[in-house]
Amino acid sequence: MSCIYSCSSTPSFFAPFKLQICSLLIKFKARIHCALGGTVAEPKITTAAEPLLLNAVRGEDVERPPVWLMRQAGSYQIICEKYPSFRERSENVDLVVEISLQPWKVFKPDGVILFSDILTPLSGMNIPFDIVKGKGPVIFNPLGTAADVEQVREFVPEDSVPYVGEALTILRKEVDNKAAVLGFVGAPFTLASYVVEGGSSKHFTKIKRLAFSQPKVLHALLQKFATSMARYIQFQADSGAQAVQIFDSWATELSPVDFEEFSLPYLKHIVDTVKQTHPDLPLILYASGSGGLLERLALTGVDVVSLDWTVDMAEGRRRLGPNIAVQGNVDPGVLFGSKDFITNRINDTVRKAGRGKHILNLGHGIVVGTPEENVAHFFEVAKGLRY
């Protein structure tokens, strides 16, 4: 049994976009009420020309939930060996396109996500960084003062990351509306955590010290990230992205009251700004460990909340309400089980989500070492579902 394994160093927290799978990835009007009393909105008529994922998010009548996986990837071990630097791989248009398309060629998922990282904009904001083998993301000059924040430039993606736009344009043409092309960005608090902590963190003492002792400094940094990420999403959409996922996993290190101060307003700023220019662009928000914040996540105005596996899907649907779509939320560890077990968990998740407004996914990315044939089975079962 061959397995999925890492071909690089410890990634940044958002490894969905490191695509660490390096071995070959082989080969009703139905129920509207969910379990536990949750409901979804009445489905609309499907627009056939649009990708299934977009139709599902918009509440149109679809025959099955669309499916893609965080950390979905293809066989790029040779690419890893030839280009060992993650940044080299993720800043080369041809490599970005090749790696992004590999899962599409093997599995035909309903979402094809850009190969990149949430930290990619940092260099363009005058925040030097690298992703170091064996260590992960490293911020060379961590921020901690008002003077440091003043040196941070607002992000101009057209100038700093033109390769992202070029890659998305090519992906849109290659996929040809048979799946949705997905972009992504990091959320302000999560990005701020990286640049203040100097990289990944276990206790988040530096960012919390800044938040609780110099909140004006942190708010100034968060505003720069909010303005910049809104612009980055608009750029991605203009370049070909048909939906964009926002990652704010570090925000779940905040208490609810602190989330309301240091994360929620900046997420709302991003959503409000993007919706002014791209009102029909679906925005997905993912924050692992967010069970205590679900109702607050919905207040951001995003179209989809992605649930991790620690939240029961039916309960999550009920708490979020009928008008917001959900994504997830099979435990990645399920992919270590038998094929029957995997099938049962998929069916359970889809049943609890109810018909429509659901994107089937894992509750996090694929775990290193996951049997590759089980990933194939996940897609096979998912694409064979019918409401």
Tab-separated table of N, CA, C and O in Angstrom, residues 53-155:
chain	number	residue	atom	x	y	z
A	53	LEU	N	-19.969	23.386	-8.297
A	53	LEU	CA	-19.667	23.998	-7.013
A	53	LEU	C	-20.344	25.361	-6.882
A	53	LEU	O	-20.902	25.687	-5.831
A	54	LEU	N	-20.319	26.155	-7.933
A	54	LEU	CA	-20.942	27.473	-7.888
A	54	LEU	C	-22.454	27.358	-7.766
A	54	LEU	O	-23.094	28.105	-7.015
A	55	ASN	N	-23.036	26.420	-8.495
A	55	ASN	CA	-24.476	26.224	-8.418
A	55	ASN	C	-24.903	25.821	-7.013
A	55	ASN	O	-25.914	26.307	-6.494
A	56	ALA	N	-24.127	24.945	-6.394
A	56	ALA	CA	-24.467	24.486	-5.050
A	56	ALA	C	-24.382	25.625	-4.039
A	56	ALA	O	-25.265	25.794	-3.191
A	57	VAL	N	-23.332	26.412	-4.119
A	57	VAL	CA	-23.156	27.526	-3.177
A	57	VAL	C	-24.293	28.527	-3.305
A	57	VAL	O	-24.770	29.085	-2.302
A	58	ARG	N	-24.755	28.748	-4.504
A	58	ARG	CA	-25.802	29.737	-4.737
A	58	ARG	C	-27.205	29.211	-4.453
A	58	ARG	O	-28.199	29.903	-4.656
A	59	GLY	N	-27.286	27.972	-4.002
A	59	GLY	CA	-28.573	27.411	-3.624
A	59	GLY	C	-29.385	26.883	-4.769
A	59	GLY	O	-30.595	26.662	-4.626
A	60	GLU	N	-28.752	26.665	-5.906
A	60	GLU	CA	-29.475	26.100	-7.043
A	60	GLU	C	-29.629	24.589	-6.869
A	60	GLU	O	-28.914	23.955	-6.096
A	61	ASP	N	-30.582	24.029	-7.574
A	61	ASP	CA	-30.885	22.603	-7.437
A	61	ASP	C	-29.801	21.786	-8.132
A	61	ASP	O	-29.620	21.886	-9.352
A	62	VAL	N	-29.062	20.985	-7.374
A	62	VAL	CA	-27.976	20.169	-7.916
A	62	VAL	C	-28.236	18.706	-7.600
A	62	VAL	O	-28.936	18.375	-6.647
A	63	GLU	N	-27.647	17.820	-8.388
A	63	GLU	CA	-27.926	16.401	-8.206
A	63	GLU	C	-27.101	15.771	-7.093
A	63	GLU	O	-27.455	14.710	-6.573
A	64	ARG	N	-25.988	16.413	-6.732
A	64	ARG	CA	-25.129	15.892	-5.666
A	64	ARG	C	-24.297	17.044	-5.117
A	64	ARG	O	-24.174	18.104	-5.761
A	65	PRO	N	-23.704	16.865	-3.943
A	65	PRO	CA	-22.808	17.915	-3.449
A	65	PRO	C	-21.498	17.913	-4.225
A	65	PRO	O	-20.932	16.850	-4.501
A	66	PRO	N	-20.989	19.081	-4.592
A	66	PRO	CA	-19.661	19.126	-5.221
A	66	PRO	C	-18.611	18.695	-4.206
A	66	PRO	O	-18.825	18.774	-2.998
A	67	VAL	N	-17.457	18.249	-4.702
A	67	VAL	CA	-16.416	17.746	-3.811
A	67	VAL	C	-15.036	18.204	-4.266
A	67	VAL	O	-14.730	18.227	-5.448
A	68	TRP	N	-14.245	18.650	-3.332
A	68	TRP	CA	-12.802	18.817	-3.514
A	68	TRP	C	-12.184	18.615	-2.140
A	68	TRP	O	-12.903	18.553	-1.133
A	69	LEU	N	-10.878	18.479	-2.072
A	69	LEU	CA	-10.218	18.226	-0.797
A	69	LEU	C	-9.115	19.238	-0.534
A	69	LEU	O	-8.295	19.508	-1.408
A	70	MET	N	-9.098	19.761	0.674
A	70	MET	CA	-7.950	20.562	1.070
A	70	MET	C	-6.731	19.645	1.131
A	70	MET	O	-6.804	18.523	1.629
A	71	ARG	N	-5.618	20.141	0.594
A	71	ARG	CA	-4.387	19.395	0.373
A	71	ARG	C	-4.539	18.352	-0.725
A	71	ARG	O	-3.759	17.400	-0.778
A	72	GLN	N	-5.526	18.513	-1.580
A	72	GLN	CA	-5.594	17.594	-2.709
A	72	GLN	C	-4.358	17.837	-3.560
A	72	GLN	O	-3.896	18.947	-3.717
A	73	ALA	N	-3.781	16.790	-4.114
A	73	ALA	CA	-2.552	16.966	-4.890
A	73	ALA	C	-2.340	15.789	-5.805
A	73	ALA	O	-2.954	14.750	-5.663
A	74	GLY	N	-1.411	15.960	-6.734
A	74	GLY	CA	-1.050	14.901	-7.648
A	74	GLY	C	0.391	14.498	-7.440
A	74	GLY	O	1.016	14.809	-6.438
A	75	SER	N	0.929	13.814	-8.406
A	75	SER	CA	2.288	13.271	-8.285
A	75	SER	C	3.283	14.315	-8.757
A	75	SER	O	3.445	14.532	-9.935
A	76	TYR	N	3.917	14.973	-7.815
A	76	TYR	CA	4.904	15.964	-8.248
A	76	TYR	C	6.234	15.739	-7.536
A	76	TYR	O	6.998	16.648	-7.290
A	77	GLN	N	6.535	14.490	-7.213
A	77	GLN	CA	7.785	14.186	-6.538
A	77	GLN	C	8.977	14.630	-7.380
A	77	GLN	O	9.948	15.178	-6.860
A	78	ILE	N	8.896	14.415	-8.669
A	78	ILE	CA	9.997	14.830	-9.542
A	78	ILE	C	10.154	16.344	-9.486
A	78	ILE	O	11.263	16.876	-9.449
A	79	ILE	N	9.032	17.054	-9.461
A	79	ILE	CA	9.092	18.504	-9.357
A	79	ILE	C	9.725	18.914	-8.041
A	79	ILE	O	10.534	19.837	-7.973
A	80	CYS	N	9.357	18.209	-6.960
A	80	CYS	CA	9.941	18.511	-5.652
A	80	CYS	C	11.448	18.338	-5.672
A	80	CYS	O	12.189	19.139	-5.108
A	81	GLU	N	11.892	17.273	-6.301
A	81	GLU	CA	13.330	16.992	-6.326
A	81	GLU	C	14.071	18.010	-7.188
A	81	GLU	O	15.182	18.435	-6.856
A	82	LYS	N	13.452	18.419	-8.277
A	82	LYS	CA	14.111	19.349	-9.180
A	82	LYS	C	14.068	20.775	-8.654
A	82	LYS	O	14.998	21.556	-8.870
A	83	TYR	N	12.964	21.102	-7.956
A	83	TYR	CA	12.799	22.445	-7.409
A	83	TYR	C	12.498	22.327	-5.912
A	83	TYR	O	11.341	22.412	-5.492
A	84	PRO	N	13.510	22.094	-5.090
A	84	PRO	CA	13.278	21.832	-3.665
A	84	PRO	C	12.723	23.006	-2.883
A	84	PRO	O	12.136	22.822	-1.829
A	85	SER	N	12.892	24.216	-3.385
A	85	SER	CA	12.372	25.384	-2.689
A	85	SER	C	10.884	25.552	-2.974
A	85	SER	O	10.470	25.636	-4.137
A	86	PHE	N	10.081	25.603	-1.906
A	86	PHE	CA	8.650	25.800	-2.113
A	86	PHE	C	8.361	27.105	-2.833
A	86	PHE	O	7.521	27.167	-3.724
A	87	ARG	N	9.069	28.152	-2.448
A	87	ARG	CA	8.809	29.432	-3.086
A	87	ARG	C	9.144	29.386	-4.574
A	87	ARG	O	8.448	30.006	-5.387
A	88	GLU	N	10.165	28.656	-4.938
A	88	GLU	CA	10.494	28.539	-6.356
A	88	GLU	C	9.371	27.843	-7.102
A	88	GLU	O	8.989	28.251	-8.205
A	89	ARG	N	8.816	26.797	-6.495
A	89	ARG	CA	7.722	26.083	-7.140
A	89	ARG	C	6.468	26.947	-7.230
A	89	ARG	O	5.748	26.926	-8.227
A	90	SER	N	6.204	27.707	-6.172
A	90	SER	CA	4.940	28.435	-6.099
A	90	SER	C	4.986	29.802	-6.771
A	90	SER	O	3.961	30.480	-6.850
A	91	GLU	N	6.160	30.214	-7.253
A	91	GLU	CA	6.273	31.504	-7.915
A	91	GLU	C	6.667	31.366	-9.379
A	91	GLU	O	7.066	32.335	-10.023
A	92	ASN	N	6.540	30.141	-9.905
A	92	ASN	CA	6.813	29.847	-11.300
A	92	ASN	C	5.499	29.465	-11.963
A	92	ASN	O	4.863	28.479	-11.564
A	93	VAL	N	5.073	30.241	-12.930
A	93	VAL	CA	3.745	30.044	-13.518
A	93	VAL	C	3.549	28.620	-14.021
A	93	VAL	O	2.526	27.972	-13.742
A	94	ASP	N	4.512	28.108	-14.761
A	94	ASP	CA	4.364	26.767	-15.334
A	94	ASP	C	4.230	25.704	-14.253
A	94	ASP	O	3.412	24.778	-14.361
A	95	LEU	N	5.022	25.824	-13.187
A	95	LEU	CA	4.956	24.843	-12.102
A	95	LEU	C	3.661	24.979	-11.313
A	95	LEU	O	3.047	23.974	-10.924
A	96	VAL	N	3.229	26.208	-11.071
A	96	VAL	CA	1.976	26.421	-10.356
A	96	VAL	C	0.824	25.775	-11.113
A	96	VAL	O	-0.014	25.071	-10.532
A	97	VAL	N	0.787	25.986	-12.415
A	97	VAL	CA	-0.285	25.416	-13.225
A	97	VAL	C	-0.205	23.899	-13.227
A	97	VAL	O	-1.218	23.202	-13.026
A	98	GLU	N	0.990	23.366	-13.418
A	98	GLU	CA	1.140	21.908	-13.470
A	98	GLU	C	0.699	21.253	-12.168
A	98	GLU	O	-0.037	20.262	-12.168
A	99	ILE	N	1.151	21.789	-11.048
A	99	ILE	CA	0.820	21.189	-9.758
A	99	ILE	C	-0.661	21.371	-9.435
A	99	ILE	O	-1.319	20.468	-8.912
A	100	SER	N	-1.207	22.529	-9.760
A	100	SER	CA	-2.629	22.774	-9.499
A	100	SER	C	-3.518	21.826	-10.281
A	100	SER	O	-4.588	21.417	-9.804
A	101	LEU	N	-3.087	21.473	-11.510
A	101	LEU	CA	-3.923	20.641	-12.381
A	101	LEU	C	-3.804	19.148	-12.103
A	101	LEU	O	-4.640	18.371	-12.572
A	102	GLN	N	-2.801	18.731	-11.359
A	102	GLN	CA	-2.611	17.301	-11.162
A	102	GLN	C	-3.817	16.596	-10.535
A	102	GLN	O	-4.245	15.548	-11.023
A	103	PRO	N	-4.407	17.122	-9.451
A	103	PRO	CA	-5.593	16.442	-8.932
A	103	PRO	C	-6.761	16.468	-9.901
A	103	PRO	O	-7.565	15.543	-9.937
A	104	TRP	N	-6.851	17.523	-10.694
A	104	TRP	CA	-7.911	17.595	-11.702
A	104	TRP	C	-7.754	16.488	-12.724
A	104	TRP	O	-8.729	15.833	-13.118
A	105	LYS	N	-6.537	16.238	-13.148
A	105	LYS	CA	-6.295	15.212	-14.160
A	105	LYS	C	-6.557	13.809	-13.620
A	105	LYS	O	-6.985	12.923	-14.358
A	106	VAL	N	-6.305	13.596	-12.336
A	106	VAL	CA	-6.461	12.262	-11.757
A	106	VAL	C	-7.876	12.011	-11.263
A	106	VAL	O	-8.464	10.964	-11.524
A	107	PHE	N	-8.454	12.960	-10.534
A	107	PHE	CA	-9.717	12.732	-9.845
A	107	PHE	C	-10.907	13.486	-10.409
A	107	PHE	O	-12.044	13.167	-10.090
A	108	LYS	N	-10.664	14.531	-11.171
A	108	LYS	CA	-11.723	15.425	-11.645
A	108	LYS	C	-12.570	15.953	-10.473
A	108	LYS	O	-13.799	15.830	-10.462
A	109	PRO	N	-11.951	16.578	-9.490
A	109	PRO	CA	-12.730	17.195	-8.412
A	109	PRO	C	-13.550	18.362	-8.949
A	109	PRO	O	-13.310	18.842	-10.056
A	110	ASP	N	-14.488	18.819	-8.149
A	110	ASP	CA	-15.342	19.923	-8.572
A	110	ASP	C	-14.740	21.286	-8.248
A	110	ASP	O	-15.325	22.321	-8.595
A	111	GLY	N	-13.580	21.272	-7.602
A	111	GLY	CA	-12.849	22.495	-7.335
A	111	GLY	C	-11.372	22.287	-7.622
A	111	GLY	O	-10.788	21.281	-7.201
A	112	VAL	N	-10.775	23.193	-8.363
A	112	VAL	CA	-9.340	23.137	-8.673
A	112	VAL	C	-8.700	24.352	-8.020
A	112	VAL	O	-8.934	25.489	-8.441
A	113	ILE	N	-7.914	24.116	-6.979
A	113	ILE	CA	-7.393	25.227	-6.199
A	113	ILE	C	-5.967	25.580	-6.590
A	113	ILE	O	-5.165	24.702	-6.932
A	114	LEU	N	-5.689	26.844	-6.560
A	114	LEU	CA	-4.377	27.363	-6.922
A	114	LEU	C	-3.299	26.820	-5.995
A	114	LEU	O	-3.474	26.771	-4.777
A	115	PHE	N	-2.170	26.437	-6.553
A	115	PHE	CA	-1.014	26.039	-5.756
A	115	PHE	C	-0.260	27.298	-5.348
A	115	PHE	O	0.302	28.006	-6.188
A	116	SER	N	-0.271	27.592	-4.062
A	116	SER	CA	0.378	28.795	-3.561
A	116	SER	C	0.440	28.702	-2.049
A	116	SER	O	0.363	27.611	-1.490
A	117	ASP	N	0.560	29.824	-1.362
A	117	ASP	CA	0.582	29.846	0.089
A	117	ASP	C	-0.012	31.165	0.564
A	117	ASP	O	0.063	32.182	-0.141
A	118	ILE	N	-0.577	31.176	1.775
A	118	ILE	CA	-1.160	32.418	2.277
A	118	ILE	C	-0.103	33.477	2.522
A	118	ILE	O	-0.411	34.668	2.567
A	119	LEU	N	1.160	33.073	2.692
A	119	LEU	CA	2.219	34.040	2.958
A	119	LEU	C	2.783	34.683	1.691
A	119	LEU	O	3.585	35.614	1.771
A	120	THR	N	2.373	34.211	0.537
A	120	THR	CA	2.904	34.716	-0.730
A	120	THR	C	2.890	36.240	-0.846
A	120	THR	O	3.844	36.832	-1.362
A	121	PRO	N	1.859	36.947	-0.354
A	121	PRO	CA	1.863	38.413	-0.509
A	121	PRO	C	2.887	39.146	0.350
A	121	PRO	O	3.131	40.342	0.115
A	122	LEU	N	3.480	38.489	1.341
A	122	LEU	CA	4.285	39.217	2.320
A	122	LEU	C	5.454	39.979	1.702
A	122	LEU	O	5.729	41.123	2.084
A	123	SER	N	6.145	39.366	0.776
A	123	SER	CA	7.291	40.049	0.170
A	123	SER	C	6.863	41.359	-0.471
A	123	SER	O	7.582	42.365	-0.402
A	124	GLY	N	5.694	41.355	-1.086
A	124	GLY	CA	5.185	42.563	-1.719
A	124	GLY	C	4.705	43.604	-0.734
A	124	GLY	O	4.376	44.728	-1.118
A	125	MET	N	4.676	43.237	0.552
A	125	MET	CA	4.276	44.172	1.605
A	125	MET	C	5.480	44.604	2.438
A	125	MET	O	5.318	45.147	3.532
A	126	ASN	N	6.661	44.329	1.918
A	126	ASN	CA	7.907	44.692	2.600
A	126	ASN	C	8.111	43.886	3.883
A	126	ASN	O	8.642	44.387	4.872
A	127	ILE	N	7.676	42.615	3.830
A	127	ILE	CA	7.879	41.696	4.953
A	127	ILE	C	8.636	40.486	4.408
A	127	ILE	O	8.024	39.520	3.935
A	128	PRO	N	9.959	40.491	4.432
A	128	PRO	CA	10.736	39.380	3.882
A	128	PRO	C	10.472	38.084	4.655
A	128	PRO	O	10.388	38.087	5.888
A	129	PHE	N	10.355	37.002	3.920
A	129	PHE	CA	10.114	35.697	4.552
A	129	PHE	C	10.646	34.596	3.654
A	129	PHE	O	10.987	34.805	2.493
A	130	ASP	N	10.694	33.408	4.224
A	130	ASP	CA	10.998	32.226	3.429
A	130	ASP	C	10.329	31.037	4.093
A	130	ASP	O	9.851	31.124	5.240
A	131	ILE	N	10.245	29.940	3.370
A	131	ILE	CA	9.752	28.684	3.914
A	131	ILE	C	10.931	27.737	3.908
A	131	ILE	O	11.385	27.300	2.846
A	132	VAL	N	11.469	27.460	5.071
A	132	VAL	CA	12.748	26.781	5.230
A	132	VAL	C	12.537	25.291	5.480
A	132	VAL	O	11.733	24.906	6.333
A	133	LYS	N	13.268	24.493	4.741
A	133	LYS	CA	13.167	23.049	4.897
A	133	LYS	C	13.505	22.644	6.328
A	133	LYS	O	14.516	23.057	6.879
A	134	GLY	N	12.635	21.865	6.920
A	134	GLY	CA	12.837	21.405	8.276
A	134	GLY	C	12.349	22.361	9.347
A	134	GLY	O	12.326	22.022	10.532
A	135	LYS	N	11.938	23.560	8.948
A	135	LYS	CA	11.491	24.549	9.923
A	135	LYS	C	10.150	25.169	9.582
A	135	LYS	O	9.374	25.501	10.467
A	136	GLY	N	9.880	25.327	8.316
A	136	GLY	CA	8.634	25.952	7.921
A	136	GLY	C	8.800	27.436	7.657
A	136	GLY	O	9.897	27.918	7.368
A	137	PRO	N	7.724	28.218	7.790
A	137	PRO	CA	7.789	29.646	7.467
A	137	PRO	C	8.640	30.407	8.472
A	137	PRO	O	8.531	30.206	9.677
A	138	VAL	N	9.468	31.299	7.950
A	138	VAL	CA	10.326	32.134	8.783
A	138	VAL	C	10.176	33.584	8.340
A	138	VAL	O	10.395	33.906	7.170
A	139	ILE	N	9.780	34.440	9.251
A	139	ILE	CA	9.717	35.879	8.999
A	139	ILE	C	11.049	36.448	9.460
A	139	ILE	O	11.401	36.364	10.645
A	140	PHE	N	11.807	37.041	8.557
A	140	PHE	CA	13.169	37.447	8.886
A	140	PHE	C	13.225	38.584	9.911
A	140	PHE	O	14.123	38.632	10.751
A	141	ASN	N	12.252	39.494	9.846
A	141	ASN	CA	12.229	40.623	10.781
A	141	ASN	C	10.840	40.741	11.383
A	141	ASN	O	10.007	41.528	10.910
A	142	PRO	N	10.540	39.949	12.414
A	142	PRO	CA	9.197	39.978	13.006
A	142	PRO	C	8.802	41.385	13.439
A	142	PRO	O	9.641	42.187	13.877
A	143	LEU	N	7.529	41.677	13.321
A	143	LEU	CA	7.005	42.998	13.647
A	143	LEU	C	6.582	43.060	15.114
A	143	LEU	O	6.036	42.086	15.638
A	144	GLY	N	6.828	44.197	15.755
A	144	GLY	CA	6.434	44.317	17.152
A	144	GLY	C	6.193	45.733	17.614
A	144	GLY	O	5.774	45.955	18.749
A	145	THR	N	6.434	46.717	16.756
A	145	THR	CA	6.289	48.110	17.158
A	145	THR	C	5.501	48.896	16.114
A	145	THR	O	5.317	48.441	14.973
A	146	ALA	N	5.096	50.094	16.508
A	146	ALA	CA	4.397	50.965	15.569
A	146	ALA	C	5.287	51.312	14.384
A	146	ALA	O	4.818	51.395	13.234
A	147	ALA	N	6.578	51.492	14.651
A	147	ALA	CA	7.518	51.797	13.566
A	147	ALA	C	7.608	50.638	12.576
A	147	ALA	O	7.708	50.852	11.361
A	148	ASP	N	7.584	49.420	13.095
A	148	ASP	CA	7.609	48.248	12.209
A	148	ASP	C	6.383	48.238	11.298
A	148	ASP	O	6.483	47.973	10.091
A	149	VAL	N	5.234	48.511	11.870
A	149	VAL	CA	3.985	48.477	11.099
A	149	VAL	C	3.966	49.573	10.045
A	149	VAL	O	3.448	49.384	8.937
A	150	GLU	N	4.551	50.710	10.366
A	150	GLU	CA	4.607	51.798	9.396
A	150	GLU	C	5.381	51.414	8.142
A	150	GLU	O	5.130	51.947	7.053
A	151	GLN	N	6.317	50.490	8.275
A	151	GLN	CA	7.125	50.050	7.141
A	151	GLN	C	6.399	49.054	6.242
A	151	GLN	O	6.872	48.732	5.155
A	152	VAL	N	5.260	48.555	6.694
A	152	VAL	CA	4.497	47.582	5.907
A	152	VAL	C	3.743	48.316	4.800
A	152	VAL	O	2.990	49.258	5.063
A	153	ARG	N	3.950	47.876	3.577
A	153	ARG	CA	3.267	48.474	2.432
A	153	ARG	C	1.961	47.739	2.151
A	153	ARG	O	1.859	46.526	2.372
A	154	GLU	N	0.980	48.448	1.655
A	154	GLU	CA	-0.222	47.777	1.199
A	154	GLU	C	0.101	47.030	-0.088
A	154	GLU	O	0.902	47.472	-0.908
A	155	PHE	N	-0.533	45.917	-0.257
A	155	PHE	CA	-0.206	44.955	-1.307
A	155	PHE	C	-0.797	45.369	-2.644
A	155	PHE	O	-1.984	45.693	-2.748
